[in-house]
Structure formats: structure tokens, C-alpha cells
Tab-separated table of C-alpha atoms and ligand atoms in Angstrom:
chain	number	residue	atom	x	y	z
A	482	UNK	CA	-0.236	-0.074	0.066
A	483	UNK	CA	1.672	3.285	-1.130
A	484	UNK	CA	1.464	6.473	1.460
A	485	UNK	CA	-1.108	8.464	-0.780
A	486	UNK	CA	-3.295	5.659	-0.535
A	487	UNK	CA	-2.795	5.126	3.187
A	488	UNK	CA	-3.283	8.936	3.646
A	489	UNK	CA	-6.548	8.956	1.745
A	490	UNK	CA	-8.055	6.087	3.934
A	491	UNK	CA	-6.898	7.913	7.030
A	492	UNK	CA	-8.533	10.821	5.855
A	493	UNK	CA	-11.900	9.096	4.959
A	494	UNK	CA	-11.878	7.388	8.148
A	495	UNK	CA	-11.343	10.187	10.164
A	496	UNK	CA	-13.951	12.468	8.348
A	497	UNK	CA	-16.528	9.443	9.595
A	498	UNK	CA	-15.551	9.999	12.825
A	499	UNK	CA	-16.157	13.552	12.764
A	500	UNK	CA	-19.261	12.876	11.249
A	501	UNK	CA	-20.526	10.637	13.722
A	502	UNK	CA	-20.842	7.952	11.045
A	503	UNK	CA	-18.214	5.637	12.298
A	504	UNK	CA	-19.296	2.507	13.273
A	505	UNK	CA	-17.333	0.845	16.423
A	506	UNK	CA	-17.892	-2.699	17.321
A	507	UNK	CA	-18.401	-3.658	20.973
A	508	UNK	CA	-17.478	-6.653	22.197
A	509	UNK	CA	-19.942	-8.690	24.166
A	510	UNK	CA	-18.450	-11.371	26.384
A	511	UNK	CA	-21.225	-13.536	27.224
A	512	UNK	CA	-23.748	-15.204	25.098
A	513	UNK	CA	-26.462	-13.287	23.232
A	514	UNK	CA	-29.346	-12.491	25.971
A	515	UNK	CA	-31.484	-10.155	27.619
A	516	UNK	CA	-28.441	-9.311	29.870
A	517	UNK	CA	-25.182	-9.582	28.075
A	518	UNK	CA	-21.418	-8.645	29.483
A	519	UNK	CA	-19.768	-5.867	27.282
A	520	UNK	CA	-16.801	-4.440	28.793
A	521	UNK	CA	-17.045	-6.193	32.135
A	522	UNK	CA	-20.322	-4.569	32.982
A	523	UNK	CA	-23.856	-6.295	32.578
A	524	UNK	CA	-26.030	-4.519	30.557
A	525	UNK	CA	-29.729	-5.006	29.327
A	526	UNK	CA	-29.805	-5.778	25.568
A	527	UNK	CA	-32.261	-4.166	23.153
A	528	UNK	CA	-30.481	-4.241	19.920
A	529	UNK	CA	-30.610	-7.437	18.823
A	530	UNK	CA	-32.493	-9.675	16.513
A	531	UNK	CA	-33.304	-12.199	19.071
A	532	UNK	CA	-37.287	-11.463	19.158
A	533	UNK	CA	-38.316	-14.639	20.506
A	534	UNK	CA	-35.206	-14.857	23.254
A	535	UNK	CA	-34.147	-18.105	21.283
A	536	UNK	CA	-30.558	-17.477	20.786
A	537	UNK	CA	-29.307	-19.030	24.125
A	538	UNK	CA	-32.416	-21.210	24.499
A	539	UNK	CA	-31.275	-24.804	25.996
A	540	UNK	CA	-33.534	-26.801	24.144
A	541	UNK	CA	-32.275	-25.148	20.919
A	542	UNK	CA	-28.229	-25.765	21.943
A	543	UNK	CA	-29.391	-29.110	22.615
A	544	UNK	CA	-30.351	-29.897	19.328
A	545	UNK	CA	-27.825	-28.174	17.721
A	546	UNK	CA	-25.133	-29.906	19.762
A	547	UNK	CA	-26.972	-33.590	19.068
A	548	UNK	CA	-27.174	-32.604	15.277
A	549	UNK	CA	-23.339	-31.633	15.737
A	550	UNK	CA	-22.782	-34.964	17.332
A	551	UNK	CA	-24.736	-37.333	14.880
A	552	UNK	CA	-23.755	-35.445	11.529
A	553	UNK	CA	-20.374	-33.623	12.375
A	554	UNK	CA	-19.227	-30.337	12.565
A	555	UNK	CA	-19.386	-29.728	8.808
A	556	UNK	CA	-19.917	-31.005	5.220
A	557	UNK	CA	-16.770	-29.544	3.229
A	558	UNK	CA	-18.887	-29.262	0.225
A	559	UNK	CA	-21.789	-27.578	-1.438
A	560	UNK	CA	-25.007	-29.325	-1.667
A	561	UNK	CA	-25.010	-30.521	-5.145
A	562	UNK	CA	-21.560	-32.095	-4.579
A	563	UNK	CA	-21.864	-33.979	-1.362
A	564	UNK	CA	-23.079	-31.612	1.001
A	565	UNK	CA	-26.786	-32.513	1.394
A	566	UNK	CA	-28.070	-34.754	4.462
A	567	UNK	CA	-31.206	-35.961	5.652
A	568	UNK	CA	-30.923	-32.732	8.162
A	569	UNK	CA	-30.964	-30.623	5.158
A	570	UNK	CA	-33.815	-32.173	3.502
A	571	UNK	CA	-35.581	-32.160	6.767
A	572	UNK	CA	-35.054	-28.416	7.560
A	573	UNK	CA	-36.456	-27.608	3.844
A	574	UNK	CA	-39.526	-29.641	4.525
A	575	UNK	CA	-40.057	-27.934	7.989
A	576	UNK	CA	-40.006	-24.340	6.509
A	577	UNK	CA	-42.268	-25.377	3.555
A	578	UNK	CA	-44.669	-26.278	6.138
A	579	UNK	CA	-44.279	-24.021	8.431
A	580	UNK	CA	-44.531	-21.151	5.736
A	581	UNK	CA	-47.205	-23.089	3.696
A	582	UNK	CA	-45.358	-23.127	0.502
A	583	UNK	CA	-44.357	-25.820	-1.887
A	584	UNK	CA	-40.700	-26.197	-1.370
A	585	UNK	CA	-37.540	-24.382	0.129
A	586	UNK	CA	-33.921	-23.988	-0.787
A	587	UNK	CA	-31.256	-23.143	1.993
A	588	UNK	CA	-28.793	-20.750	1.884
A	589	UNK	CA	-25.841	-19.519	4.032
A	590	UNK	CA	-27.449	-16.364	5.027
A	591	UNK	CA	-30.543	-14.380	3.914
A	592	UNK	CA	-28.282	-12.192	2.301
A	593	UNK	CA	-27.221	-14.733	-0.100
A	594	UNK	CA	-30.876	-15.668	-0.769
A	595	UNK	CA	-31.237	-12.206	-1.759
A	596	UNK	CA	-28.331	-12.741	-3.937
A	597	UNK	CA	-29.743	-15.517	-5.559
A	598	UNK	CA	-33.055	-14.300	-5.878
A	599	UNK	CA	-33.380	-12.467	-9.196
A	600	UNK	CA	-30.476	-13.303	-11.620
A	601	UNK	CA	-31.777	-16.722	-12.696
A	602	UNK	CA	-35.459	-15.662	-12.887
A	603	UNK	CA	-34.918	-12.365	-14.671
A	604	UNK	CA	-33.206	-11.424	-17.849
A	605	UNK	CA	-32.908	-8.242	-19.639
A	606	UNK	CA	-36.295	-8.569	-20.929
A	607	UNK	CA	-37.813	-8.622	-17.273
A	608	UNK	CA	-38.511	-5.756	-14.552
A	609	UNK	CA	-37.847	-5.710	-11.017
A	610	UNK	CA	-39.937	-3.145	-8.748
A	611	UNK	CA	-38.813	-2.597	-5.528
A	612	UNK	CA	-39.472	-0.497	-2.446
A	613	UNK	CA	-37.114	2.204	-2.044
A	614	UNK	CA	-36.480	1.110	1.633
A	615	UNK	CA	-35.680	-2.539	0.808
A	616	UNK	CA	-33.171	-4.081	2.957
A	617	UNK	CA	-29.611	-3.342	1.431
A	618	UNK	CA	-29.239	-7.497	0.512
A	619	UNK	CA	-32.139	-7.060	-1.979
A	620	UNK	CA	-30.869	-4.044	-3.715
A	621	UNK	CA	-27.435	-5.896	-4.145
A	622	UNK	CA	-29.178	-9.207	-5.508
A	623	UNK	CA	-30.925	-6.803	-7.979
A	624	UNK	CA	-27.791	-5.344	-9.232
A	625	UNK	CA	-26.450	-8.896	-10.131
A	626	UNK	CA	-29.315	-9.469	-12.729
A	627	UNK	CA	-30.033	-7.666	-15.985
A	628	UNK	CA	-33.661	-6.774	-15.554
A	629	UNK	CA	-34.942	-3.553	-15.704
A	630	UNK	CA	-35.241	-1.614	-12.426
A	631	UNK	CA	-38.171	0.148	-11.119
A	632	UNK	CA	-37.715	1.866	-7.338
A	633	UNK	CA	-41.074	2.990	-5.940
A	634	UNK	CA	-41.511	5.511	-2.940
A	635	UNK	CA	-41.778	3.659	0.096
A	636	UNK	CA	-45.243	1.784	0.661
A	637	UNK	CA	-46.632	4.285	-1.824
A	638	UNK	CA	-49.441	2.109	-3.791
A	639	UNK	CA	-49.817	4.865	-6.302
A	640	UNK	CA	-46.086	4.733	-7.215
A	641	UNK	CA	-46.162	1.205	-7.586
A	642	UNK	CA	-49.165	1.487	-9.528
A	643	UNK	CA	-47.217	3.754	-11.967
A	644	UNK	CA	-44.164	1.149	-11.938
A	645	UNK	CA	-46.295	-1.501	-13.046
A	646	UNK	CA	-47.792	0.600	-15.883
A	647	UNK	CA	-44.052	1.883	-16.811
A	648	UNK	CA	-42.750	-1.895	-17.101
A	649	UNK	CA	-46.120	-3.008	-19.034
A	650	UNK	CA	-43.808	-4.091	-21.928
A	651	UNK	CA	-41.462	-6.545	-19.957
A	652	UNK	CA	-41.922	-10.343	-20.260
A	653	UNK	CA	-41.715	-11.211	-16.498
A	654	UNK	CA	-42.092	-8.311	-13.730
A	655	UNK	CA	-41.513	-9.155	-9.897
A	656	UNK	CA	-42.292	-6.806	-6.888
A	657	UNK	CA	-40.295	-7.352	-4.296
A	658	UNK	CA	-40.471	-5.599	-0.554
A	659	UNK	CA	-39.364	-6.324	2.874
A	660	UNK	CA	-42.247	-8.128	5.170
A	661	UNK	CA	-41.010	-5.699	8.027
A	662	UNK	CA	-38.873	-2.563	7.007
A	663	UNK	CA	-35.852	-3.077	9.494
A	664	UNK	CA	-35.118	0.493	10.030
A	665	UNK	CA	-38.528	1.930	10.758
A	666	UNK	CA	-40.054	-1.294	11.956
A	667	UNK	CA	-43.523	-0.822	9.665
A	668	UNK	CA	-45.163	-3.825	8.049
A	669	UNK	CA	-45.312	-3.573	4.153
A	670	UNK	CA	-48.924	-3.534	2.461
A	671	UNK	CA	-49.192	-6.751	1.238
A	672	UNK	CA	-52.974	-6.708	0.506
A	673	UNK	CA	-52.503	-3.725	-1.603
A	674	UNK	CA	-49.238	-5.181	-3.269
A	675	UNK	CA	-50.843	-8.670	-4.089
A	676	UNK	CA	-54.077	-6.939	-5.572
A	677	UNK	CA	-52.018	-4.702	-7.665
A	678	UNK	CA	-49.881	-7.653	-8.748
A	679	UNK	CA	-53.052	-9.979	-9.755
A	680	UNK	CA	-54.546	-6.586	-11.716
A	681	UNK	CA	-50.856	-6.370	-13.617
A	682	UNK	CA	-49.925	-9.931	-13.754
A	683	UNK	CA	-46.722	-9.749	-11.808
A	684	UNK	CA	-44.839	-11.808	-9.297
A	685	UNK	CA	-44.532	-10.920	-5.805
A	686	UNK	CA	-41.584	-11.865	-3.659
A	687	UNK	CA	-41.333	-10.710	0.131
A	688	UNK	CA	-38.475	-10.761	2.535
A	689	UNK	CA	-39.720	-11.355	5.940
A	690	UNK	CA	-36.486	-11.369	7.842
A	691	UNK	CA	-37.722	-9.205	10.311
A	692	UNK	CA	-41.307	-11.120	10.448
A	693	UNK	CA	-40.784	-14.906	10.558
A	694	UNK	CA	-41.456	-16.499	14.021
A	695	UNK	CA	-43.052	-14.045	15.736
A	696	UNK	CA	-45.427	-11.876	13.358
A	697	UNK	CA	-48.890	-13.217	12.360
A	698	UNK	CA	-51.290	-15.522	14.352
A	699	UNK	CA	-48.743	-18.358	14.394
A	700	UNK	CA	-45.644	-16.525	13.519
A	701	UNK	CA	-45.655	-17.256	10.117
A	702	UNK	CA	-44.513	-13.519	9.305
A	703	UNK	CA	-46.087	-10.629	7.801
A	704	UNK	CA	-47.642	-13.003	4.893
A	705	UNK	CA	-50.058	-14.300	7.753
A	706	UNK	CA	-50.464	-10.948	9.183
A	707	UNK	CA	-51.540	-9.432	6.002
A	708	UNK	CA	-53.821	-12.549	5.458
A	709	UNK	CA	-52.224	-13.039	1.722
A	710	UNK	CA	-50.908	-16.670	2.455
A	711	UNK	CA	-51.055	-18.034	-1.068
A	712	UNK	CA	-50.927	-14.934	-2.957
A	713	UNK	CA	-47.003	-14.238	-2.400
A	714	UNK	CA	-44.929	-16.252	-4.997
A	715	UNK	CA	-42.055	-15.974	-3.124
A	716	UNK	CA	-40.650	-15.700	0.570
A	717	UNK	CA	-36.959	-15.053	1.404
A	718	UNK	CA	-36.147	-15.331	5.081
A	719	UNK	CA	-33.491	-15.834	7.493
A	720	UNK	CA	-32.798	-17.847	10.735
A	721	UNK	CA	-30.485	-15.323	12.027
A	722	UNK	CA	-32.729	-13.154	13.573
A	723	UNK	CA	-36.154	-14.568	15.519
A	724	UNK	CA	-35.577	-18.258	14.601
A	725	UNK	CA	-32.674	-18.813	16.993
A	726	UNK	CA	-30.261	-16.337	15.333
A	727	UNK	CA	-27.391	-18.489	14.225
A	728	UNK	CA	-27.570	-18.158	10.856
A	729	UNK	CA	-29.025	-19.304	7.409
A	730	UNK	CA	-31.509	-18.119	5.124
A	731	UNK	CA	-33.929	-19.561	2.591
A	732	UNK	CA	-36.115	-19.188	-0.531
A	733	UNK	CA	-39.482	-20.493	-0.334
A	734	UNK	CA	-42.366	-20.558	-2.741
A	735	UNK	CA	-43.770	-22.621	-5.962
A	736	UNK	CA	-42.019	-25.539	-6.609
A	737	UNK	CA	-40.748	-24.894	-10.103
A	738	UNK	CA	-39.158	-21.681	-8.988
A	739	UNK	CA	-37.390	-23.403	-6.102
A	740	UNK	CA	-36.289	-26.096	-8.574
A	741	UNK	CA	-34.954	-23.408	-10.999
A	742	UNK	CA	-32.772	-22.056	-7.901
A	743	UNK	CA	-31.395	-25.385	-7.156
A	744	UNK	CA	-30.111	-25.574	-10.751
A	745	UNK	CA	-28.996	-21.894	-11.192
A	746	UNK	CA	-28.618	-19.860	-7.900
A	747	UNK	CA	-24.874	-19.095	-7.991
A	748	UNK	CA	-24.715	-18.670	-3.895
A	749	UNK	CA	-26.308	-22.061	-3.491
A	750	UNK	CA	-23.904	-23.669	-6.190
A	751	UNK	CA	-20.889	-22.161	-5.321
A	752	UNK	CA	-20.809	-21.818	-1.528
A	753	UNK	CA	-20.728	-23.768	1.175
A	754	UNK	CA	-23.840	-26.364	2.505
A	755	UNK	CA	-25.426	-24.892	6.050
A	756	UNK	CA	-23.424	-26.832	9.134
A	757	UNK	CA	-25.362	-29.728	10.887
A	758	UNK	CA	-25.697	-27.463	13.920
A	759	UNK	CA	-27.512	-24.819	12.511
A	760	UNK	CA	-29.807	-27.085	10.407
A	761	UNK	CA	-30.484	-29.114	13.951
A	762	UNK	CA	-30.853	-26.017	16.202
A	763	UNK	CA	-33.355	-24.442	13.308
A	764	UNK	CA	-35.509	-27.569	13.254
A	765	UNK	CA	-35.866	-27.067	16.959
A	766	UNK	CA	-37.132	-23.644	16.865
A	767	UNK	CA	-39.755	-24.278	13.962
A	768	UNK	CA	-40.895	-27.436	16.513
A	769	UNK	CA	-40.851	-24.877	19.179
A	770	UNK	CA	-42.962	-22.052	17.789
A	771	UNK	CA	-45.599	-24.885	16.405
A	772	UNK	CA	-46.214	-25.815	19.767
A	773	UNK	CA	-45.633	-22.453	22.078
A	774	UNK	CA	-47.321	-18.990	20.978
A	775	UNK	CA	-46.716	-17.594	24.151
A	776	UNK	CA	-43.301	-16.210	22.762
A	777	UNK	CA	-44.455	-14.327	20.162
A	778	UNK	CA	-47.272	-12.956	22.364
A	779	UNK	CA	-45.051	-11.531	24.941
A	780	UNK	CA	-42.376	-9.813	21.972
A	781	UNK	CA	-45.429	-7.891	20.699
A	782	UNK	CA	-46.824	-6.858	24.304
A	783	UNK	CA	-43.251	-5.936	25.302
A	784	UNK	CA	-42.968	-3.829	22.108
A	785	UNK	CA	-46.512	-2.174	22.695
A	786	UNK	CA	-45.532	-1.350	26.140
A	787	UNK	CA	-42.224	0.350	25.325
A	788	UNK	CA	-44.020	2.276	22.464
A	789	UNK	CA	-46.593	3.486	24.799
A	790	UNK	CA	-44.289	4.731	27.436
A	791	UNK	CA	-41.741	6.378	25.110
A	792	UNK	CA	-45.146	8.058	23.210
A	793	UNK	CA	-46.412	9.573	26.337
A	794	UNK	CA	-43.083	11.137	27.319
A	795	UNK	CA	-42.720	12.872	23.967
A	796	UNK	CA	-40.412	11.031	21.742
A	797	UNK	CA	-40.531	11.109	18.052
A	798	UNK	CA	-41.510	7.392	17.070
A	799	UNK	CA	-41.991	6.052	13.611
A	800	UNK	CA	-45.480	4.454	13.645
A	801	UNK	CA	-45.259	0.901	13.756
A	802	UNK	CA	-46.489	-2.488	15.321
A	803	UNK	CA	-43.754	-4.701	15.467
A	804	UNK	CA	-40.916	-5.489	17.875
A	805	UNK	CA	-38.793	-2.631	16.385
A	806	UNK	CA	-39.380	0.962	17.983
A	807	UNK	CA	-37.463	3.689	16.023
A	808	UNK	CA	-36.908	6.643	18.029
A	809	UNK	CA	-36.024	9.655	15.839
A	810	UNK	CA	-33.139	11.553	16.563
A	811	UNK	CA	-32.123	12.872	13.283
A	812	UNK	CA	-28.610	14.344	14.066
A	813	UNK	CA	-26.060	11.423	13.515
A	814	UNK	CA	-23.816	12.583	16.445
A	815	UNK	CA	-26.495	13.381	18.567
A	816	UNK	CA	-27.664	9.720	17.915
A	817	UNK	CA	-24.110	8.398	19.001
A	818	UNK	CA	-24.228	10.464	22.070
A	819	UNK	CA	-27.723	9.202	23.071
A	820	UNK	CA	-26.542	5.594	22.608
A	821	UNK	CA	-23.218	6.054	24.777
A	822	UNK	CA	-25.147	7.593	27.784
A	823	UNK	CA	-27.866	4.933	27.653
A	824	UNK	CA	-25.269	2.342	27.946
A	825	UNK	CA	-23.984	4.262	30.575
A	826	UNK	CA	-27.180	3.750	32.177
A	827	UNK	CA	-26.878	-0.056	31.567
A	828	UNK	CA	-29.159	-0.214	28.516
A	829	UNK	CA	-27.726	-1.014	25.420
A	830	UNK	CA	-29.114	0.404	22.125
A	831	UNK	CA	-27.187	1.327	18.610
A	832	UNK	CA	-27.580	4.822	17.279
A	833	UNK	CA	-28.135	4.032	13.352
A	834	UNK	CA	-27.081	6.317	10.830
A	835	UNK	CA	-25.782	6.799	7.181
A	836	UNK	CA	-25.629	4.556	4.770
A	837	UNK	CA	-27.880	2.406	6.815
A	838	UNK	CA	-30.427	4.686	7.053
A	839	UNK	CA	-30.840	8.181	5.007
A	840	UNK	CA	-28.547	11.269	5.851
A	841	UNK	CA	-30.117	13.513	8.548
A	842	UNK	CA	-32.632	10.690	9.610
A	843	UNK	CA	-30.430	9.041	12.300
A	844	UNK	CA	-32.467	7.092	15.117
A	845	UNK	CA	-31.996	4.853	18.015
A	846	UNK	CA	-33.501	1.456	16.883
A	847	UNK	CA	-34.732	-0.525	19.895
A	848	UNK	CA	-35.604	-4.519	19.691
A	849	UNK	CA	-37.993	-5.616	22.118
A	850	UNK	CA	-37.667	-9.638	22.780
A	851	UNK	CA	-39.973	-11.883	24.751
A	852	UNK	CA	-37.078	-12.589	26.768
A	853	UNK	CA	-37.382	-8.913	28.294
A	854	UNK	CA	-39.151	-8.684	31.680
A	855	UNK	CA	-41.809	-5.938	32.271
A	856	UNK	CA	-39.399	-4.342	34.932
A	857	UNK	CA	-36.562	-4.364	32.274
A	858	UNK	CA	-38.601	-2.338	29.648
A	859	UNK	CA	-39.717	0.037	32.211
A	860	UNK	CA	-36.062	0.825	33.476
A	861	UNK	CA	-35.245	1.567	29.735
A	862	UNK	CA	-38.020	3.822	29.184
A	863	UNK	CA	-36.887	5.498	32.633
A	864	UNK	CA	-33.316	5.589	31.091
A	865	UNK	CA	-34.422	6.749	27.827
A	866	UNK	CA	-36.430	9.628	29.393
A	867	UNK	CA	-33.851	10.962	31.616
A	868	UNK	CA	-31.192	10.830	28.906
A	869	UNK	CA	-33.259	12.204	26.476
A	870	UNK	CA	-33.945	15.036	28.614
A	871	UNK	CA	-30.381	15.551	29.435
A	872	UNK	CA	-29.346	15.972	25.849
A	873	UNK	CA	-32.479	17.751	24.506
A	874	UNK	CA	-34.198	15.300	22.644
A	875	UNK	CA	-37.160	15.674	24.631
A	876	UNK	CA	-38.271	18.455	26.699
A	877	UNK	CA	-39.800	18.524	30.378
A	878	UNK	CA	-43.358	17.956	30.134
B	1351	PLP	C1	-31.244	-9.170	8.541
B	1351	PLP	C2	-31.866	-8.805	7.010
B	1351	PLP	C3	-31.109	-9.841	6.015
B	1351	PLP	C4	-29.749	-10.868	5.851
B	1351	PLP	O1	-30.097	-11.839	6.561
B	1351	PLP	P1	-28.954	-12.736	6.843
B	1351	PLP	O2	-29.269	-14.130	6.892
B	1351	PLP	O3	-28.266	-12.327	7.987
B	1351	PLP	O4	-27.846	-12.480	5.693
B	1351	PLP	C5	-31.975	-9.865	4.498
B	1351	PLP	N1	-33.019	-9.084	4.507
B	1351	PLP	C6	-33.672	-8.724	5.277
B	1351	PLP	C7	-35.034	-7.828	5.227
B	1351	PLP	C8	-32.843	-8.425	6.524
B	1351	PLP	O5	-33.571	-7.705	7.797
């Protein structure tokens, strides 16, 4: 590396720090959970995707360990060479049955699932129509395909309809949306989206990473919550959030589509198979979810309670009904300061800023879990209110 490049990088990184955009990683010295050890201090954790509190669930850990004992540590292969075990087929079947789809294909992550989603299905003569707030992995997946690109204003159904009209000459059209938008916590208007797709003969794909496991009557996600099961052609999701939080993801949907991905999806063909422990642990999560709906109810009740406490105190929240509570701060440096002061109070949250959210829209994203107790939530709200007043985010009522 020459000295000019080194100087340029140093200047860039320094400017990130000055703008409050530099992401520091805090080191956790314990397992993931409601309480974690950070820098020698035990804090209450409100920034994990551990919506159901299953990340350190003893039953899941046991099942993962058993799978590892029986099927080994790794496969040292991609699926189609010698990386498919009975466990992989069982997990694919269990997900299809849980999501009520025809078939499922596993990936190392949902990032990979989204990287795989577009390129095999859509060519130059096709179009993909995407919500402007879709997850980065969707944006990157779209970049890998040659399809025409249409982006519509967030959840704006008129804008979506305009895009459907503008893409009328395409051979195939695919509408893609997050089920729950990760930075705002709102749910996609899937009923309206599916109705428009039917009118204009487009396919619908939903990335339900922030919903699978806890949203909807039986935890089947935003697709269930919005009553559009059977109308969504493709679901992608992760096992890295509510479903145990280890890693892994999938595409689930109509059988011919899944068959296509097995033949042509590059992240599937050229990347290692899922480790047995992940398959065994995720299978256990799915069986817990079918028997026990108390976890998901607690997640949502906890989120409602926290949201109400902050709303009453005068915080500016993005309107949502999921386990994500976005507390708007706007200024990047202020969001960093807010999160730091909360950590001093024993509440671990993260300030999100560009490029994760638009510039000038910095926020604290609070994520509630079934594992939080009412006391945890009230303690966190109290800390938000006292720090919020100290740094001028809310005023004395
Ligand atoms: C978290 C997330 C992903 C990435 O999932 P991984 O399995 O961690 O790669 C993809 N899409 C959305 C909408 C997400 O929220």
C-alpha cells in the first residue's frame, strides 16, 4: 500500500468519525440474551434481533449439539456435490410446512438468498420493482441481474402502480418488498401489493427476515399477518433473527421456482452447505414455534408497552406495530451520544446513521424480545426519558 492511499484512507475514516458515521463494534463477553456482558459490565440488551429470546435457549442449544454429534461439524462441500444430508432435506420440508409453501431452498444467509433471487429468474427483457427502503441485500441482489429496475417510494401504492404501468412491456415482472422494514419497523402493505400484482400480472416476493417466527397469528410472518398466504410467490427469510439467531436463510415458494434456484442460483451452487448444528438448532426452533405461541405474544406485548411509555414521554417514534421501535433523533452525532449515555445507564441500544438510514434521519432502533421482563422495559424507558431530557431530545413535560 503506497503512502498516498494510506493517507486517503486515514482522511476518509477520520471524516467518518467527525460526522458521527464511524461504526465502532462493542465486544460482548457472554452469550446473546436479555442481559449481556459488555466491557466487563452487565447491561440490558435492546439491540439484537433475538425477538423470541431463542438465541441462548437450552433446548435449541441441545438440538444443535445433538445434530453436530450425529452429523459432524461440517460438510466440506456445496449441496450438489456431497453436501446434502437428511438434516438439510428435513429443514427444507419443515420450513415449507411452516410457511405453507410448496418447497424451500437453503442458503448460508438471507443475504445470499437475496443475492440468488433475481439473476436466475429475470433477464434483460424482465423488470424488478422494488420498494425504496428494501434491505441492502435486495438492492445488491437486483444489481446482479440484468432486469430493468423500477424503484417506488416507500409503501406508496400509487407509485407502485405507476411502476407497473411503466414496466408493461416486460416479459416477467417481480415486485419485491421487505415484509417488515428493518429501520422503521413498519409492515409492508401486502394486501394492496398482491392485489396490484394480480391486476398487472406480476410476481410478488417478500423478504420476511424481520417477521418470520413472531408476526402473524401463528408466527408465520407478515404474509400471515396481512392475510396473503398463497398470494405471495416467493418468500425469503433468515434464521439469523427470531429463529434462533445463528445463521442461514432460504427462498421458499412455488416448486418450479425453487427447482430453478437449485439449478442456477450461484450462492447455492458455489458456496458451502449449512453446518449440521445450524440445521438441527433451526429445526428445534420451528418445532417450538408450532407448540408455543406465548413467546411471540410476549414479544409484541413488550414492544407495545415500550412504545406507549416513550410516546407518552414525547419521543418522536416511527409509527409501527412490530418488535422494532425507531426513536428518531435526526442528527448523527446526537444519536451516537444518546446511545453512549444509555449504555452508561446499563441500556444497550445502537444509534443508526448513514448509510444504513438516509443522512439526517439518524435514530435509535430499539428491539424488544420475549425475554425482556416488564421491569426491564420500564427501566429502559426511564433511562430513555432521563437521558433524552439531558441531551435535549425531549423537553420536560
Ligand atoms: C437481516 C436481513 C437480511 C440478512 O439476513 P442474514 O441471514 O443475516 O444474511 C436480509 N433481508 C432483510 C430484510 C433483513 O432484515
